[in-house]
Amino acid sequence: MAAGKRVPFKNPVVNWIDERLPVFTMMQKEYGSFPTPKNFNYLWNFGAIASFMLVTMIATGVFLAMYYTPEKNHAFNSVERIMRDVNWGWLIRYIHMNGASMFFIAVYVHIFRGLYYGSYKKPRELLWMIGVVILLLMMATAFMGYVLPWGQMSFWGATVITNLFSAIPLVGDKIVTWLWGGFAVDNPTLNRFYALHYLLPFVIFGVVFLHIAALHVPGSNNPLGIDVKSSKDTVPFHPYYTAKDGFGLVVFLIFYTLIVFYAPNALGDPDNYIPANPMATPEHIVPEWYFLPFYAILRSFTIDIHIPFTSIVFISSKLGGVILMFGAVFLLFVLPWLDWSPVRSATFRPWFRRFFWVFLISCVTLGWVGSQKPEGVPVIIGQIATAFYFIFFLVILPLLPLFEKTLPLPKSIAEAVLKKSQGA
Amino acid sequence: MLRNFAILVGAAIVLLAVIPIAATTGTAFLDLFETHPKEAATEAPEAKAPRTPPGGWPQQGPFGTYDRAALQRGYQVYAQVCSTCHSMKLLAYRDLETLGFSPAEVKAIASNYQVTNEEPNDQGAMYQRQARPSDAFISPFPNDQAARAGNNGSLPPDLSLIVKARKGHEDYIYSLLTGFGQPPATETIAKGMNYNPYFASHQIAMPPPLHEGAVSFADGTPATVDQMAKDVTQYLAWAGEPHLEERHQSGLKVILFLAVFAGVMYGVKKNLWSRLK
Amino acid sequence: MASPPSSADDDGETRRDFLALTACAMGGVGACVTAWPLIQSMNPAADTLALSTTEVDLSALKEGQSMNAVWQGKPVFIRYRTQKEIDEARAAPMSDLKDPQSDEDRVKQSAFSGKEMPQYLIMVGICTHLGCIPLGQKPTDPHGNYDGWFCPCHGSQYDSSGRIRKGPAPKNLPIPPYVFTDATHITIGKTAEKTTS
């Protein structure tokens, strides 16, 4: 099974273990000496940061779980008990609550980095697709986690999103009843969301393992998008990137700490400090910020499409919104085939770069739209931004390689790094 | 390859056609997200933006702390005025020790109230006993229905988290408590409601709760409406976030540590990388 | 493949090592400081601690009667002993006891404003063998041969001071910390000087 001979370790205990289960050899190969392009910029830190956030969320989550009660009459109060009476409970809760936001910040930066530098292109298509799976799992986990405190937003957000599945033709209502475990979001829903919320992060952990394994076959991409040609292009991961990742992580932690200790409720909604009331809908149902762009896409579909000359609705606006919203994520799976340009990095693709920035702006715009009431100007803006989102992937990216003039690629990473340091 | 793109371009054109149709044919589906379907003519008036009291809030800012004297006065206002209608179920009498009351004082405060014992007596009947510090604050009503019955159908909300649960937080609560007054001529107030421009729709079921001299403060501070509103708001802020001071203090230590750590890590990184050819 | 260069100047190497060591040390400190609140969170929460004392009213207890109380989730036996029981307990020789302890010692907390009240025996009603609750609180219960308590699980017998006399239990029934707040009220979980936590 082992490729080549195992190099024995000096420490006898380490060596004894490694002889029987080569974990140390593996760690040495994958994280010690692993040849990594030497020209990473700080956008490459965010994969490690995201992994750190996953561990943080699991650790704080387990300790919260020691005090949380997943029953509708006790859930809200159990969370408040954690905040007030459990030793350091307020800190663990705030870390967990804001950790979700930090996790999504890290993952969104990580994704946009991949988009800009063509990290999804051959031979890293599967790596990208595994990443999209992680994103979907994260979205499910975060959605269910938000329901657990059983505040007004928890309950009504769950109601709105689970109701969406009723848009599925024929089996929609059955699916919703099945999801709910009843006739509305109620105790069975809460309890199963808790079970799944506890489970999924470990699934994510496993998929992250696959994600890194898939990365380590071709090795990392780099800001120039060109392949590693020789060992002159790389440095061993340790100590160069362990140090750089460590530094980046500490800076990220400063940002995280400022939020947790000085503005722990800035990213949240005050309505979630009101216990869930199935008889009173909040004036403004809003998901957490990381879901806002998808929420905007969901609400952008505002008409019912009828079969011509009949009053039979073929695609209701609800179904249309659901299709668009899930479509927006599932579209990412086929990105490696939509953008077939042989040039990876936007550094050498001026037109791609321009469209990328417009795309980024349209995503931020969608986020803003998602936070607004669905009436008036925001609706129009949301529809335009949604249209651009799909046009970017389905029209612009496939057409670009036909028309764009890419800049000449450097011969090697080492050469480019050398040129840069000479020019600096 | 060309065929695939023709199909994609066609799909894009279909999408582009859909958008203008969507924009012009209304937003029926959006009722799912709105409790108030378009009432174009009679738009409820927007709540007035809350105002900060002069001097601000001592707990605001990264170095903010609560003013213990104000918290004690605020508790007095809650206990003597607000608790008639509003519960604070998430607080226990023992929590009052943080405000500066001694354990004996807390025991004395608790003993003024009667709670239902957890277990029935030997005859199987539930009975009342004196509250202990470990008991939660008693509620004025046994349940929501009784609360509504006693308040013309309106439910006075529990105040344990009210400051965190309202946009505008302390400023909102303070503005609301001091904002009661006569409505302008352009607005009509329904019977049984009270005018308050800081409340959404400008009509609130709660009558003005604070009147000059309603409470006589133990420390002698004059009990103006403004003073009582400020103190009770700060008390309510503390009730919703009792660990704020600890949070600020430990946050400072963590930030300082991380700042130094970042410096060290940067040094390590720079030192390593600068030696690469 | 590039590798960390061996620096020609000693100074640089020292600085590099110093920085690396400091970084590792700070990382370790950071990890410990992060782990500490998580571990501490498992200790009893404030509301649990608030229930660490129980107050009991003994005014209804008459001579020869026993009553039960609960303290920190555990049963507490409270008995207003007869003089006969006190005398029996004090007459027992230390050599007879598996866990030697004088009766005076066991009821030394039963006092209020200088007045001793050895008639009040207060102890945790959990058999020190394997945790069953001994019988003997009710007049109809078996009391064993020593006029005290009898554990039905494995036959341990306790005397009128709650001391183990016969059977597999290794220790006497534990005396909890308690204090008389007046002549007929006790707070279990508190001593005259401090509260247990």
Short mmCIF file of C-alpha atoms in Angstrom, two decimals, chain B:
data_model
loop_
_atom_site.label_atom_id
_atom_site.label_comp_id
_atom_site.label_asym_id
_atom_site.label_seq_id
_atom_site.Cartn_x
_atom_site.Cartn_y
_atom_site.Cartn_z
CA MET B 1 -19.18 23.02 -29.13
CA LEU B 2 -20.87 25.75 -31.13
CA ARG B 3 -24.22 23.98 -30.82
CA ASN B 4 -23.96 23.92 -27.05
CA PHE B 5 -23.36 27.62 -26.96
CA ALA B 6 -26.22 28.33 -29.26
CA ILE B 7 -28.41 26.51 -26.76
CA LEU B 8 -26.95 28.47 -23.89
CA VAL B 9 -27.38 31.79 -25.66
CA GLY B 10 -30.96 30.83 -26.37
CA ALA B 11 -31.50 30.09 -22.69
CA ALA B 12 -30.05 33.48 -21.82
CA ILE B 13 -32.40 35.21 -24.22
CA VAL B 14 -35.35 33.40 -22.65
CA LEU B 15 -34.21 34.56 -19.25
CA LEU B 16 -33.82 38.13 -20.49
CA ALA B 17 -37.33 38.03 -21.81
CA VAL B 18 -38.66 36.78 -18.51
CA ILE B 19 -37.26 39.65 -16.46
CA PRO B 20 -39.31 42.54 -17.91
CA ILE B 21 -42.43 40.42 -17.70
CA ALA B 22 -41.66 39.67 -14.09
CA ALA B 23 -41.02 43.27 -13.28
CA THR B 24 -44.34 44.40 -14.64
CA THR B 25 -46.71 41.68 -13.50
CA GLY B 26 -46.66 42.20 -9.77
CA THR B 27 -45.39 40.38 -6.78
CA ALA B 28 -48.10 38.00 -5.68
CA PHE B 29 -45.74 35.35 -4.34
CA LEU B 30 -44.16 37.84 -2.03
CA ASP B 31 -47.14 37.69 0.33
CA LEU B 32 -45.39 34.70 1.79
CA PHE B 33 -42.79 37.07 3.15
CA GLU B 34 -44.98 39.91 4.28
CA THR B 35 -47.54 39.96 7.06
CA HIS B 36 -49.14 43.09 5.62
CA PRO B 37 -50.15 42.60 1.98
CA LYS B 38 -50.05 45.84 0.09
CA GLU B 39 -52.20 48.43 1.77
CA ALA B 40 -51.18 51.13 -0.58
CA ALA B 41 -53.52 53.84 0.66
CA THR B 42 -53.32 53.53 4.42
CA GLU B 43 -49.60 53.09 5.13
CA ALA B 44 -49.01 52.92 8.88
CA PRO B 45 -46.78 55.79 10.01
CA GLU B 46 -43.12 54.91 10.46
CA ALA B 47 -41.74 54.84 13.98
CA LYS B 48 -39.71 57.92 14.84
CA ALA B 49 -35.99 57.29 15.11
CA PRO B 50 -35.07 56.73 18.74
CA ARG B 51 -32.95 59.30 20.52
CA THR B 52 -30.06 58.86 22.91
CA PRO B 53 -30.34 60.52 26.30
CA PRO B 54 -27.78 63.27 26.95
CA GLY B 55 -24.66 61.67 28.39
CA GLY B 56 -25.34 58.46 26.51
CA TRP B 57 -25.24 55.03 28.08
CA PRO B 58 -22.35 54.09 30.38
CA GLN B 59 -22.33 50.53 29.07
CA GLN B 60 -21.79 51.54 25.48
CA GLY B 61 -18.38 51.41 23.86
CA PRO B 62 -15.61 48.84 24.23
CA PHE B 63 -14.79 50.00 27.77
CA GLY B 64 -18.38 50.44 28.88
CA THR B 65 -19.55 49.38 32.31
CA TYR B 66 -22.88 49.55 34.06
CA ASP B 67 -23.54 52.22 36.67
CA ARG B 68 -24.45 50.19 39.75
CA ALA B 69 -26.36 53.04 41.38
CA ALA B 70 -28.47 53.45 38.25
CA LEU B 71 -29.07 49.70 38.09
CA GLN B 72 -30.35 49.67 41.65
CA ARG B 73 -32.65 52.59 40.97
CA GLY B 74 -33.76 50.91 37.77
CA TYR B 75 -34.57 47.75 39.67
CA GLN B 76 -36.64 49.79 42.06
CA VAL B 77 -38.59 51.25 39.13
CA TYR B 78 -39.15 47.78 37.69
CA ALA B 79 -40.20 46.31 41.03
CA GLN B 80 -42.55 49.14 41.96
CA VAL B 81 -43.97 50.13 38.57
CA CYS B 82 -43.35 47.72 35.71
CA SER B 83 -43.70 44.41 37.52
CA THR B 84 -47.41 45.04 37.90
CA CYS B 85 -47.81 43.98 34.28
CA HIS B 86 -44.42 42.78 33.00
CA SER B 87 -42.67 39.57 33.98
CA MET B 88 -38.90 39.02 33.95
CA LYS B 89 -38.83 35.27 34.05
CA LEU B 90 -35.22 34.84 33.05
CA LEU B 91 -33.91 36.62 36.14
CA ALA B 92 -33.57 35.06 39.59
CA TYR B 93 -33.44 37.03 42.83
CA ARG B 94 -29.86 35.88 43.36
CA ASP B 95 -28.90 37.82 40.21
CA LEU B 96 -29.54 41.02 42.16
CA GLU B 97 -26.32 40.47 44.08
CA THR B 98 -24.50 41.77 40.98
CA LEU B 99 -26.25 45.10 41.46
CA GLY B 100 -24.54 45.51 44.81
CA PHE B 101 -27.10 44.05 47.18
CA SER B 102 -25.68 41.79 49.87
CA PRO B 103 -26.83 38.14 50.12
CA ALA B 104 -28.88 39.07 53.18
CA GLU B 105 -30.55 41.95 51.31
CA VAL B 106 -31.26 39.66 48.37
CA LYS B 107 -32.82 37.13 50.72
CA ALA B 108 -34.96 39.89 52.20
CA ILE B 109 -36.07 41.10 48.75
CA ALA B 110 -36.95 37.56 47.68
CA SER B 111 -38.90 36.86 50.84
CA ASN B 112 -41.37 39.62 49.92
CA TYR B 113 -42.71 37.42 47.15
CA GLN B 114 -44.69 34.21 47.16
CA VAL B 115 -44.02 31.38 44.73
CA THR B 116 -45.67 28.04 44.16
CA ASN B 117 -43.58 25.25 45.62
CA GLU B 118 -42.15 22.83 43.08
CA GLU B 119 -43.62 19.79 44.83
CA PRO B 120 -47.17 19.40 46.18
CA ASN B 121 -47.70 19.02 49.91
CA ASP B 122 -48.37 15.66 51.52
CA GLN B 123 -52.07 15.99 50.65
CA GLY B 124 -51.17 16.40 46.98
CA ALA B 125 -52.10 20.06 46.77
CA MET B 126 -49.78 22.74 45.40
CA TYR B 127 -49.03 25.47 47.92
CA GLN B 128 -47.36 28.87 48.08
CA ARG B 129 -44.16 29.59 49.94
CA GLN B 130 -41.80 32.52 50.39
CA ALA B 131 -39.43 33.03 47.48
CA ARG B 132 -35.77 32.23 47.94
CA PRO B 133 -32.81 33.82 46.16
CA SER B 134 -32.62 30.79 43.89
CA ASP B 135 -36.18 31.37 42.62
CA ALA B 136 -36.92 33.22 39.38
CA PHE B 137 -38.67 36.60 39.57
CA ILE B 138 -42.35 36.05 40.08
CA SER B 139 -44.67 36.96 37.22
CA PRO B 140 -47.68 39.23 37.64
CA PHE B 141 -49.85 36.76 35.73
CA PRO B 142 -49.84 32.95 35.79
CA ASN B 143 -49.88 32.69 31.98
CA ASP B 144 -50.23 34.72 28.76
CA GLN B 145 -53.97 34.35 28.59
CA ALA B 146 -54.41 35.82 32.06
CA ALA B 147 -52.02 38.63 31.08
CA ARG B 148 -54.11 39.46 28.04
CA ALA B 149 -57.33 39.28 30.03
CA GLY B 150 -55.91 41.76 32.50
CA ASN B 151 -54.72 44.15 29.79
CA ASN B 152 -57.55 44.53 27.29
CA GLY B 153 -56.26 41.74 25.08
CA SER B 154 -52.71 43.03 24.84
CA LEU B 155 -49.82 41.01 26.16
CA PRO B 156 -47.23 43.00 28.13
CA PRO B 157 -43.99 41.40 26.92
CA ASP B 158 -41.51 39.79 29.30
CA LEU B 159 -38.73 42.31 29.87
CA SER B 160 -35.76 39.98 30.44
CA LEU B 161 -34.40 40.54 26.93
CA ILE B 162 -36.39 43.55 25.79
CA VAL B 163 -33.35 45.75 25.14
CA LYS B 164 -31.72 43.17 22.86
CA ALA B 165 -35.03 42.26 21.26
CA ARG B 166 -35.82 45.69 19.86
CA LYS B 167 -34.06 47.56 17.08
CA GLY B 168 -32.59 50.71 18.62
CA HIS B 169 -31.98 48.82 21.87
CA GLU B 170 -31.51 51.17 24.85
CA ASP B 171 -32.29 54.28 22.85
CA TYR B 172 -35.58 52.76 21.72
CA ILE B 173 -36.70 51.77 25.23
CA TYR B 174 -35.73 55.16 26.66
CA SER B 175 -37.42 57.04 23.83
CA LEU B 176 -40.55 54.94 24.17
CA LEU B 177 -40.81 55.53 27.91
CA THR B 178 -40.34 59.29 27.54
CA GLY B 179 -42.19 59.64 24.25
CA PHE B 180 -45.79 59.59 25.37
CA GLY B 181 -47.79 62.71 24.65
CA GLN B 182 -50.68 64.21 22.75
CA PRO B 183 -51.09 63.04 19.15
CA PRO B 184 -50.84 65.63 16.36
CA ALA B 185 -54.09 66.66 14.71
CA THR B 186 -53.33 64.55 11.62
CA GLU B 187 -53.34 61.28 13.51
CA THR B 188 -56.30 59.61 15.18
CA ILE B 189 -55.69 57.20 18.02
CA ALA B 190 -57.99 54.26 18.54
CA LYS B 191 -59.91 53.93 21.78
CA GLY B 192 -57.85 52.34 24.53
CA MET B 193 -54.57 53.03 22.72
CA ASN B 194 -51.97 55.63 23.61
CA TYR B 195 -50.00 57.89 21.30
CA ASN B 196 -46.28 57.29 21.13
CA PRO B 197 -44.38 58.28 17.96
CA TYR B 198 -41.51 55.93 18.77
CA PHE B 199 -43.74 52.87 18.49
CA ALA B 200 -44.45 51.45 15.04
CA SER B 201 -47.89 52.74 13.94
CA HIS B 202 -47.65 55.38 16.71
CA GLN B 203 -50.27 53.63 18.83
CA ILE B 204 -49.31 51.51 21.80
CA ALA B 205 -51.57 49.64 24.20
CA MET B 206 -49.40 50.49 27.21
CA PRO B 207 -50.46 53.69 28.99
CA PRO B 208 -47.60 56.01 30.03
CA PRO B 209 -46.08 54.01 32.88
CA LEU B 210 -43.86 56.68 34.43
CA HIS B 211 -45.08 59.71 36.32
CA GLU B 212 -43.01 62.22 38.19
CA GLY B 213 -42.35 60.97 41.72
CA ALA B 214 -43.88 57.53 41.09
CA VAL B 215 -40.97 56.02 42.96
CA SER B 216 -38.94 57.46 45.79
CA PHE B 217 -35.37 56.40 45.21
CA ALA B 218 -33.45 54.93 48.12
CA ASP B 219 -30.41 57.07 47.26
CA GLY B 220 -32.42 60.27 47.15
CA THR B 221 -32.11 60.95 43.42
CA PRO B 222 -35.12 62.98 42.25
CA ALA B 223 -37.50 60.68 40.43
CA THR B 224 -38.21 62.61 37.26
CA VAL B 225 -39.70 60.71 34.33
CA ASP B 226 -36.44 61.14 32.44
CA GLN B 227 -34.39 59.83 35.37
CA MET B 228 -36.62 56.83 35.91
CA ALA B 229 -36.64 56.06 32.19
CA LYS B 230 -32.83 56.20 32.01
CA ASP B 231 -32.38 54.07 35.10
CA VAL B 232 -34.93 51.43 34.26
CA THR B 233 -33.55 51.22 30.70
CA GLN B 234 -30.08 50.63 32.02
CA TYR B 235 -31.44 48.03 34.41
CA LEU B 236 -33.20 46.32 31.52
CA ALA B 237 -30.01 46.45 29.47
CA TRP B 238 -28.18 44.74 32.33
CA ALA B 239 -30.96 42.17 32.66
CA GLY B 240 -30.53 41.20 29.02
CA GLU B 241 -26.76 41.22 29.05
CA PRO B 242 -25.53 40.62 32.63
CA HIS B 243 -22.03 39.61 31.56
CA LEU B 244 -21.30 42.71 29.50
CA GLU B 245 -18.56 44.02 31.77
CA GLU B 246 -16.82 40.64 31.96
CA ARG B 247 -17.09 40.43 28.20
CA HIS B 248 -15.46 43.82 27.70
CA GLN B 249 -12.69 43.11 30.20
CA SER B 250 -11.77 39.68 28.92
CA GLY B 251 -12.05 40.99 25.36
CA LEU B 252 -9.39 43.57 26.05
CA LYS B 253 -7.02 40.92 27.35
CA VAL B 254 -7.65 38.68 24.36
CA ILE B 255 -7.17 41.47 21.83
CA LEU B 256 -3.92 42.58 23.44
CA PHE B 257 -2.65 39.01 23.48
CA LEU B 258 -3.61 38.48 19.85
CA ALA B 259 -2.07 41.76 18.78
CA VAL B 260 1.26 40.73 20.29
CA PHE B 261 0.85 37.23 18.90
CA ALA B 262 0.15 38.63 15.44
CA GLY B 263 3.32 40.67 15.68
CA VAL B 264 5.34 37.63 16.67
CA MET B 265 3.80 35.49 13.94
CA TYR B 266 4.47 38.19 11.39
CA GLY B 267 8.07 38.27 12.53
CA VAL B 268 8.35 34.52 12.17
CA LYS B 269 6.81 34.61 8.71
CA LYS B 270 8.90 37.50 7.50
CA ASN B 271 12.05 35.99 8.91
CA LEU B 272 11.46 32.71 7.13
CA TRP B 273 10.37 34.11 3.78
CA SER B 274 12.94 36.87 3.50
CA ARG B 275 15.65 34.24 3.45
CA LEU B 276 14.26 32.57 0.35
CA LYS B 277 16.16 33.36 -2.79
#
